[in-house]
Coordinates of C-alpha atoms and ligand atoms in Angstrom, one line a residue:
X1 CA -139.4 67.5 -8.8
X2 CA -138.8 70.6 -10.8
X3 CA -141.9 72.4 -12.1
X4 CA -143.6 71.2 -15.3
X5 CA -142.3 74.3 -17.1
X6 CA -138.7 73.4 -16.2
X7 CA -139.3 69.7 -17.0
X8 CA -140.5 70.6 -20.5
X9 CA -137.5 72.9 -21.0
X10 CA -135.1 70.1 -19.9
X11 CA -136.8 67.6 -22.2
X12 CA -136.6 70.0 -25.2
X13 CA -132.9 70.3 -24.6
X14 CA -132.4 66.5 -24.0
X15 CA -131.1 67.3 -20.5
X16 CA -131.4 65.0 -17.5
X17 CA -130.3 65.2 -13.9
X18 CA -126.6 64.4 -13.8
X19 CA -125.8 65.9 -17.2
X20 CA -123.3 68.7 -17.6
X21 CA -125.0 71.8 -18.7
X22 CA -124.6 75.5 -19.3
X23 CA -127.1 78.0 -17.9
X24 CA -126.2 81.3 -19.4
X25 CA -122.5 81.7 -18.6
X26 CA -122.5 79.2 -15.7
X27 CA -121.5 75.6 -16.2
X28 CA -122.0 72.6 -13.9
X29 CA -123.8 69.4 -13.3
X30 CA -127.6 69.5 -13.1
X31 CA -128.7 68.3 -9.6
X32 CA -132.1 67.0 -8.5
X33 CA -134.3 69.7 -7.0
X34 CA -133.7 69.8 -3.2
X35 CA -136.8 69.8 -1.1
X36 CA -136.1 73.3 0.2
X37 CA -135.7 75.1 -3.1
X38 CA -138.3 76.6 -5.4
X39 CA -139.6 74.3 -8.2
X40 CA -138.8 77.1 -10.7
X41 CA -135.1 77.3 -10.0
X42 CA -132.5 75.0 -11.5
X43 CA -129.8 73.7 -9.2
X44 CA -126.4 73.1 -10.6
X45 CA -123.2 71.9 -9.0
X46 CA -120.3 74.1 -10.0
X47 CA -116.7 72.7 -10.4
X48 CA -115.9 74.4 -7.1
X49 CA -118.3 71.9 -5.4
X50 CA -120.9 74.5 -4.5
X51 CA -124.5 74.2 -5.6
X52 CA -126.2 77.3 -7.0
X53 CA -129.8 78.0 -8.0
X54 CA -130.3 79.7 -11.4
X55 CA -133.2 80.9 -13.5
X56 CA -133.7 78.4 -16.3
X57 CA -132.6 80.7 -19.2
X58 CA -130.3 79.9 -22.1
X59 CA -129.9 76.2 -21.4
X60 CA -127.4 74.2 -23.2
X61 CA -126.3 70.5 -22.9
X62 CA -122.5 70.2 -22.6
X63 CA -122.3 66.5 -22.1
X64 CA -124.5 63.6 -21.0
X65 CA -123.8 62.0 -17.6
X66 CA -121.7 58.9 -17.3
X67 CA -123.8 56.0 -16.5
X68 CA -122.9 54.5 -13.1
X69 CA -121.6 51.0 -13.8
X70 CA -123.9 48.4 -12.3
X71 CA -121.0 45.9 -12.2
X72 CA -118.8 46.4 -9.2
X73 CA -115.1 47.1 -9.9
X74 CA -113.0 44.1 -9.1
X75 CA -110.7 44.4 -6.1
X76 CA -107.3 43.0 -7.0
X77 CA -105.2 41.0 -4.5
X78 CA -101.5 40.3 -4.6
X79 CA -99.5 38.3 -2.0
X80 CA -96.6 40.6 -2.2
X81 CA -98.5 43.8 -1.3
X82 CA -99.2 45.0 2.2
X83 CA -102.7 44.5 3.5
X84 CA -104.2 47.8 4.6
X85 CA -107.6 48.0 6.3
X86 CA -109.7 51.2 5.8
X87 CA -112.0 51.7 8.7
X88 CA -114.8 54.0 7.8
X89 CA -116.5 56.4 10.1
X90 CA -118.0 58.7 7.4
X91 CA -117.2 62.3 6.5
X92 CA -116.3 63.8 3.2
X93 CA -113.4 61.3 2.6
X94 CA -115.9 58.4 2.2
X95 CA -118.5 60.1 0.1
X96 CA -119.2 61.1 -3.5
X97 CA -122.0 63.1 -5.1
X98 CA -125.1 61.2 -6.1
X99 CA -126.4 62.9 -9.2
X100 CA -129.6 60.7 -9.0
X101 CA -130.6 61.6 -5.5
X102 CA -128.6 64.8 -4.9
X103 CA -126.3 65.4 -1.9
X104 CA -123.5 63.0 -1.2
X105 CA -123.6 59.2 -0.8
X106 CA -121.2 57.0 1.1
X107 CA -118.7 54.8 -0.7
X108 CA -117.6 52.2 1.8
X109 CA -117.0 48.9 0.0
X110 CA -113.5 48.0 -1.1
X111 CA -115.0 48.0 -4.6
X112 CA -116.1 51.6 -4.2
X113 CA -112.7 52.6 -2.9
X114 CA -111.0 50.9 -5.8
X115 CA -113.3 52.7 -8.2
X116 CA -112.7 56.1 -6.6
X117 CA -109.0 55.7 -5.8
X118 CA -107.7 53.1 -8.3
X119 CA -104.1 54.2 -7.6
X120 CA -104.3 52.6 -4.1
X121 CA -104.3 49.1 -5.6
X122 CA -100.7 49.8 -7.0
X123 CA -99.4 49.9 -3.4
X124 CA -101.6 47.8 -1.3
X125 CA -104.4 45.2 -1.0
X126 CA -107.4 47.2 0.2
X127 CA -109.8 45.8 2.9
X128 CA -112.5 47.9 4.4
X129 CA -115.0 47.8 7.3
X130 CA -117.7 50.3 8.2
X131 CA -117.8 51.4 11.9
X132 CA -120.1 54.4 11.3
X133 CA -121.6 56.5 8.7
X134 CA -121.7 60.0 10.1
X135 CA -120.4 63.5 9.9
X136 CA -117.8 63.8 12.6
X137 CA -119.7 66.7 14.4
X138 CA -122.1 63.9 15.5
X139 CA -119.4 61.8 17.1
X140 CA -119.9 60.9 20.8
X141 CA -117.2 59.5 23.1
X142 CA -118.8 56.1 22.7
X143 CA -117.8 56.2 19.0
X144 CA -114.2 56.8 20.0
X145 CA -114.5 53.6 22.1
X146 CA -116.0 51.7 19.2
X147 CA -113.2 52.7 16.8
X148 CA -110.5 51.9 19.4
X149 CA -112.0 48.5 20.2
X150 CA -112.3 47.6 16.5
X151 CA -108.6 48.6 16.0
X152 CA -107.6 46.5 19.0
X153 CA -109.6 43.6 17.7
X154 CA -108.1 43.5 14.1
X155 CA -104.7 45.2 14.4
X156 CA -102.7 42.0 14.1
X157 CA -104.4 41.0 10.8
X158 CA -103.2 44.0 8.8
X159 CA -100.0 45.8 7.9
X160 CA -101.5 49.1 8.7
X161 CA -104.9 50.7 9.4
X162 CA -106.4 53.8 7.9
X163 CA -109.4 55.5 9.7
X164 CA -111.4 57.6 7.3
X165 CA -112.9 60.4 9.3
X166 CA -114.7 63.8 8.9
X167 CA -112.3 66.6 9.7
X168 CA -114.3 68.6 12.1
X169 CA -113.6 66.4 15.2
X170 CA -110.8 64.3 13.8
X171 CA -108.4 65.8 16.4
X172 CA -110.6 64.7 19.3
X173 CA -110.7 61.1 17.9
X174 CA -107.0 61.2 17.4
X175 CA -106.4 62.1 21.0
X176 CA -108.8 59.5 22.2
X177 CA -107.2 56.7 20.1
X178 CA -103.7 57.7 21.3
X179 CA -104.7 57.3 24.9
X180 CA -106.9 54.3 24.5
X181 CA -104.4 52.4 22.4
X182 CA -101.3 53.2 24.4
X183 CA -98.1 52.0 22.7
X184 CA -99.9 50.3 19.9
X185 CA -97.6 48.1 17.8
X186 CA -99.3 48.9 14.4
X187 CA -99.4 52.1 12.4
X188 CA -102.9 53.7 12.4
X189 CA -103.5 56.9 10.4
X190 CA -106.6 59.0 10.5
X191 CA -107.3 60.5 7.1
X192 CA -109.8 63.2 6.2
X193 CA -110.4 65.5 3.3
X194 CA -111.6 69.0 3.0
X195 CA -113.0 68.6 -0.5
X196 CA -115.0 65.5 -1.6
X197 CA -113.7 63.2 -4.3
X198 CA -115.9 64.5 -7.1
X199 CA -114.3 68.0 -6.9
X200 CA -111.3 68.8 -9.1
X201 CA -109.5 70.2 -6.0
X202 CA -110.2 67.2 -3.9
X203 CA -107.5 66.2 -1.5
X204 CA -109.0 62.8 -0.7
X205 CA -107.0 60.6 -3.0
X206 CA -103.7 62.3 -2.3
X207 CA -104.2 62.1 1.5
X208 CA -105.2 58.5 1.3
X209 CA -102.4 57.5 -1.0
X210 CA -99.8 59.3 1.1
X211 CA -101.1 57.7 4.3
X212 CA -100.8 54.2 2.8
X213 CA -97.4 54.9 1.5
X214 CA -96.2 56.1 4.9
X215 CA -97.6 53.0 6.5
X216 CA -95.9 50.8 3.9
X217 CA -92.5 52.3 3.8
X218 CA -91.8 53.2 7.4
X219 CA -91.8 51.5 10.8
X220 CA -94.4 53.9 12.1
X221 CA -96.4 52.4 15.0
X222 CA -98.7 54.8 16.7
X223 CA -101.6 57.0 15.8
X224 CA -101.1 59.7 13.1
X225 CA -103.1 62.0 11.0
X226 CA -102.4 62.5 7.2
X227 CA -103.5 65.7 5.4
X228 CA -102.0 68.2 3.0
X229 CA -99.0 70.0 4.3
X230 CA -99.6 73.2 2.3
X231 CA -102.2 74.5 -0.1
X232 CA -100.5 72.8 -3.0
X233 CA -100.8 69.2 -3.9
X234 CA -97.2 68.2 -3.7
X235 CA -96.8 67.2 -0.1
X236 CA -98.7 65.5 2.7
X237 CA -97.9 65.7 6.3
X238 CA -98.2 63.1 9.0
X239 CA -98.9 64.6 12.4
X240 CA -99.0 63.0 15.8
X241 CA -102.7 62.5 16.2
X242 CA -103.0 63.6 19.8
X243 CA -101.5 67.0 18.9
X244 CA -103.3 67.5 15.6
X245 CA -105.9 70.3 15.4
X246 CA -108.1 71.6 12.6
X247 CA -106.9 75.3 12.3
X248 CA -108.8 76.4 9.2
X249 CA -112.4 75.9 8.1
X250 CA -111.7 75.1 4.5
X251 CA -108.0 75.0 3.5
X252 CA -106.6 71.6 2.5
X253 CA -103.7 72.2 4.9
X254 CA -106.1 72.9 7.8
X255 CA -104.3 70.6 10.3
X256 CA -101.3 71.6 12.3
X257 CA -99.6 69.9 15.2
X258 CA -99.8 72.0 18.4
X259 CA -96.6 72.2 20.3
X260 CA -95.1 69.3 18.5
X261 CA -93.1 68.5 15.3
X262 CA -94.7 66.4 12.5
X263 CA -94.0 62.7 12.4
X264 CA -93.3 62.7 8.6
X265 CA -93.7 64.1 5.2
X266 CA -94.6 62.4 2.0
X267 CA -93.7 64.1 -1.3
X268 CA -96.5 63.2 -3.6
X269 CA -94.5 63.9 -6.7
X270 CA -91.2 62.2 -6.1
X271 CA -92.6 59.7 -3.6
X272 CA -89.8 60.7 -1.1
X273 CA -90.6 60.1 2.5
X274 CA -89.1 62.0 5.5
X275 CA -89.7 60.3 8.8
X276 CA -89.2 62.1 12.1
X277 CA -90.3 59.7 14.8
X278 CA -88.7 57.2 17.2
X279 CA -90.2 53.8 17.0
X280 CA -92.1 53.0 20.2
X281 CA -91.1 49.7 21.7
X282 CA -93.0 49.9 25.0
X283 CA -95.7 47.3 25.9
X284 CA -99.1 47.8 24.3
X285 CA -101.7 48.8 26.9
X286 CA -105.2 49.2 25.7
X287 CA -107.7 51.0 28.0
X288 CA -111.0 52.1 26.7
X289 CA -112.8 53.5 29.7
X290 CA -114.0 57.1 29.7
X291 CA -115.8 59.2 32.2
X292 CA -117.7 61.9 30.2
X293 CA -119.1 63.6 33.2
X294 CA -116.9 66.6 32.4
X295 CA -117.7 70.2 32.0
X296 CA -116.2 73.0 30.1
X297 CA -115.8 76.7 30.8
X298 CA -114.5 79.3 28.4
X299 CA -113.1 82.4 30.2
X300 CA -113.9 85.8 28.7
X301 CA -114.4 89.4 29.8
X302 CA -117.9 89.7 31.1
X303 CA -118.3 86.2 32.5
X304 CA -120.7 85.7 35.3
X305 CA -120.7 84.0 38.7
X306 CA -124.0 82.3 37.7
X307 CA -122.2 80.1 35.3
X308 CA -120.0 78.8 38.0
X309 CA -123.0 78.2 40.2
X310 CA -124.5 76.2 37.3
X311 CA -121.3 74.2 37.1
X312 CA -121.4 73.4 40.8
X313 CA -125.0 72.1 40.3
X314 CA -123.9 69.7 37.6
X315 CA -121.6 67.7 40.0
X316 CA -119.0 67.2 37.3
X317 CA -116.1 64.9 38.0
X318 CA -113.9 67.0 35.8
X319 CA -113.9 70.6 34.6
X320 CA -111.8 72.2 31.9
X321 CA -111.3 75.9 32.2
X322 CA -110.1 77.4 28.9
X323 CA -108.4 80.4 30.4
X324 CA -106.6 83.4 28.8
X325 CA -102.8 83.6 28.2
X326 CA -100.7 81.5 30.5
X327 CA -103.8 80.2 32.3
X328 CA -105.8 83.0 33.8
X329 CA -109.3 84.1 34.6
X330 CA -110.9 87.2 36.3
X331 CA -110.1 86.7 40.0
X332 CA -109.0 90.2 41.0
X333 CA -111.5 92.7 42.4
X334 CA -110.4 96.3 42.4
X335 CA -113.5 98.5 41.4
X336 CA -117.2 98.2 41.2
X337 CA -117.0 96.4 37.8
X338 CA -114.8 93.7 39.2
X339 CA -116.4 93.0 42.6
X340 CA -117.7 89.6 41.4
X341 CA -114.3 88.4 40.5
X342 CA -113.5 87.4 44.0
X343 CA -116.7 85.3 44.0
X344 CA -115.6 83.6 40.8
X345 CA -112.4 82.5 42.5
X346 CA -114.3 81.2 45.6
X347 CA -116.7 79.2 43.3
X348 CA -113.7 77.7 41.5
X349 CA -112.3 76.7 44.8
X350 CA -115.7 75.1 45.8
X351 CA -115.9 73.2 42.5
X352 CA -112.4 71.8 42.9
X353 CA -113.2 70.2 46.2
X354 CA -115.0 67.3 44.4
X355 CA -113.9 67.7 40.9
X356 CA -110.6 67.6 38.9
X357 CA -110.3 71.2 37.5
X358 CA -107.7 71.7 34.8
X359 CA -106.6 75.0 33.2
X360 CA -105.8 75.1 29.5
X361 CA -105.3 78.1 27.3
X362 CA -107.3 79.7 24.5
X363 CA -104.0 80.7 23.0
X364 CA -103.9 77.1 21.7
X365 CA -100.1 77.1 21.3
X366 CA -97.6 77.4 24.2
X367 CA -97.8 76.0 27.7
X368 CA -99.7 76.8 30.9
X369 CA -97.7 78.5 33.5
X370 CA -99.6 79.7 36.5
X371 CA -96.6 80.7 38.5
X372 CA -95.9 83.9 36.6
X373 CA -98.7 86.2 37.6
X374 CA -100.5 86.7 40.9
X375 CA -103.8 85.7 39.2
X376 CA -102.3 82.3 38.2
X377 CA -101.0 81.6 41.7
X378 CA -104.5 82.4 43.2
X379 CA -106.2 80.0 40.8
X380 CA -103.7 77.3 41.5
X381 CA -104.3 77.8 45.2
X382 CA -108.0 77.4 44.5
X383 CA -107.1 73.8 43.4
X384 CA -106.8 74.1 39.7
X385 CA -104.1 72.1 38.0
X386 CA -102.1 73.0 34.8
X387 CA -102.6 71.3 31.5
X388 CA -98.9 71.8 30.6
X389 CA -98.6 72.0 26.8
X390 CA -101.8 70.2 26.0
X391 CA -104.3 72.1 23.8
X392 CA -108.0 72.4 24.9
X393 CA -109.5 69.5 22.9
X394 CA -106.7 67.1 23.9
X395 CA -107.3 68.2 27.5
X396 CA -111.0 67.5 27.2
X397 CA -110.4 64.0 26.0
X398 CA -107.6 63.3 28.3
X399 CA -109.5 64.4 31.3
X400 CA -112.4 62.0 30.4
X401 CA -109.9 59.2 29.9
X402 CA -107.9 59.9 33.1
X403 CA -111.1 59.9 35.2
X404 CA -112.4 56.8 33.5
X405 CA -109.3 54.9 34.3
X406 CA -108.9 55.9 37.9
X407 CA -110.5 55.1 41.2
X408 CA -110.1 58.5 42.8
X409 CA -109.5 62.2 41.8
X410 CA -105.9 61.9 43.1
X411 CA -105.3 59.0 40.8
X412 CA -106.9 60.8 37.9
X413 CA -104.7 63.8 38.5
X414 CA -101.6 61.6 38.5
X415 CA -102.7 59.9 35.2
X416 CA -103.6 63.2 33.6
X417 CA -100.1 64.5 34.2
X418 CA -98.4 61.5 32.7
X419 CA -97.2 61.3 29.1
X420 CA -99.2 58.4 27.7
X421 CA -98.5 58.7 24.0
X422 CA -96.4 61.7 23.3
X423 CA -99.2 64.2 24.2
X424 CA -97.3 66.0 27.0
X425 CA -93.9 67.6 26.8
X426 CA -92.4 68.3 30.2
X427 CA -90.5 71.3 29.0
X428 CA -91.2 73.6 26.1
X429 CA -88.6 75.3 24.1
X430 CA -89.3 78.9 23.3
X431 CA -90.3 79.3 19.7
X432 CA -90.5 82.8 18.2
Ligands
LIG1 N1 -118.4 68.2 8.7 C1 -117.7 67.2 8.1 C2 -117.2 66.2 9.2 O1 -116.4 66.6 10.0 C3 -116.6 67.7 7.3 C4 -115.7 66.6 6.7 O2 -116.2 65.6 6.3 O3 -114.5 66.8 6.7 O4 -117.5 65.1 9.2

């Protein structure tokens, strides 16, 4: 609750939480007082989506809040429209601001979706199911399994599936679904949004609409990601999910495909669709097992042998080394500052005796090639294998999946090298 002084001021001006107000020169929607802020500061949500605290001076009511309708919006159904299932996992895409309680609240029912995105009903019959209600930074590998198992269970009942997902770890889930649902015969598109649906610059509706359009109008079968293709609103891009990576903290076109071309483009103004994929006709092969006993090491100047000793103590079944450049780490000793590098190499060799150790690159784009420099050759000799053109997060997920679906490290190594769902390219063309 705001202080009595503020409550009186609000009453005098006929202002309630949820109303649009002016405080001096700033305009926005009055939010309830968060537990962490002072009772003497007014919190308003600006049109940019950010909340700010202001001194309660020069208050003016701009407009009263729109009452939330108690009656649920009707969800239309038509036999001649495709049936699209929206599976919710949470994130910004499935939330809207609650002016009663503050913060965001989930909107999961088909009724909520129709109310928030009415234009979807022009192109499909909406169905929805909740798998989770979380920010994606809280996702665990078990959640990837739950999503994959749900898709496997219901895929034949729908013409396409949308997975609403927070953007932070959407790329990891995309990789996991691609591997777990190998050669899936339905189109599944992960959709996120960088700005929630109550913000004027929200990308949620456009991303959702474009994903449904792509599912409706193409033969896409596989796992994709749909987000904005540039900072403007006129085009969405469909990316191969295993290669999609969040490359910007806040831009609406944050996602890019690493070492791979997009699967398609949807022009949101003309409705034109460009598809750039070959339909996969191989046999569907679901496999949900994962072994998450996997460690991760980021190479950098100043790294210490102790870290490798720690990794040995963990008895990991898999280890990702995120190396520099083509796949390197400090393994050459030539002065007093580099004496420990030799020991780093011998520890890597020790780890790789009972653990599948994979080298990926912090360059993100490009491919690992440990045959170019002497350092790479030494690391390879120590038992480390190359992640080819797979980027670090994909490598992390694929290593868990390969170990989970194998009886031995040799088998896991073999599986890890295979191209399961378009995530590995055997040769890379040189791009400037
Ligand atoms: N942190 C949020 C999440 O990844 C951001 C978003 O919803 O996109 O779930």
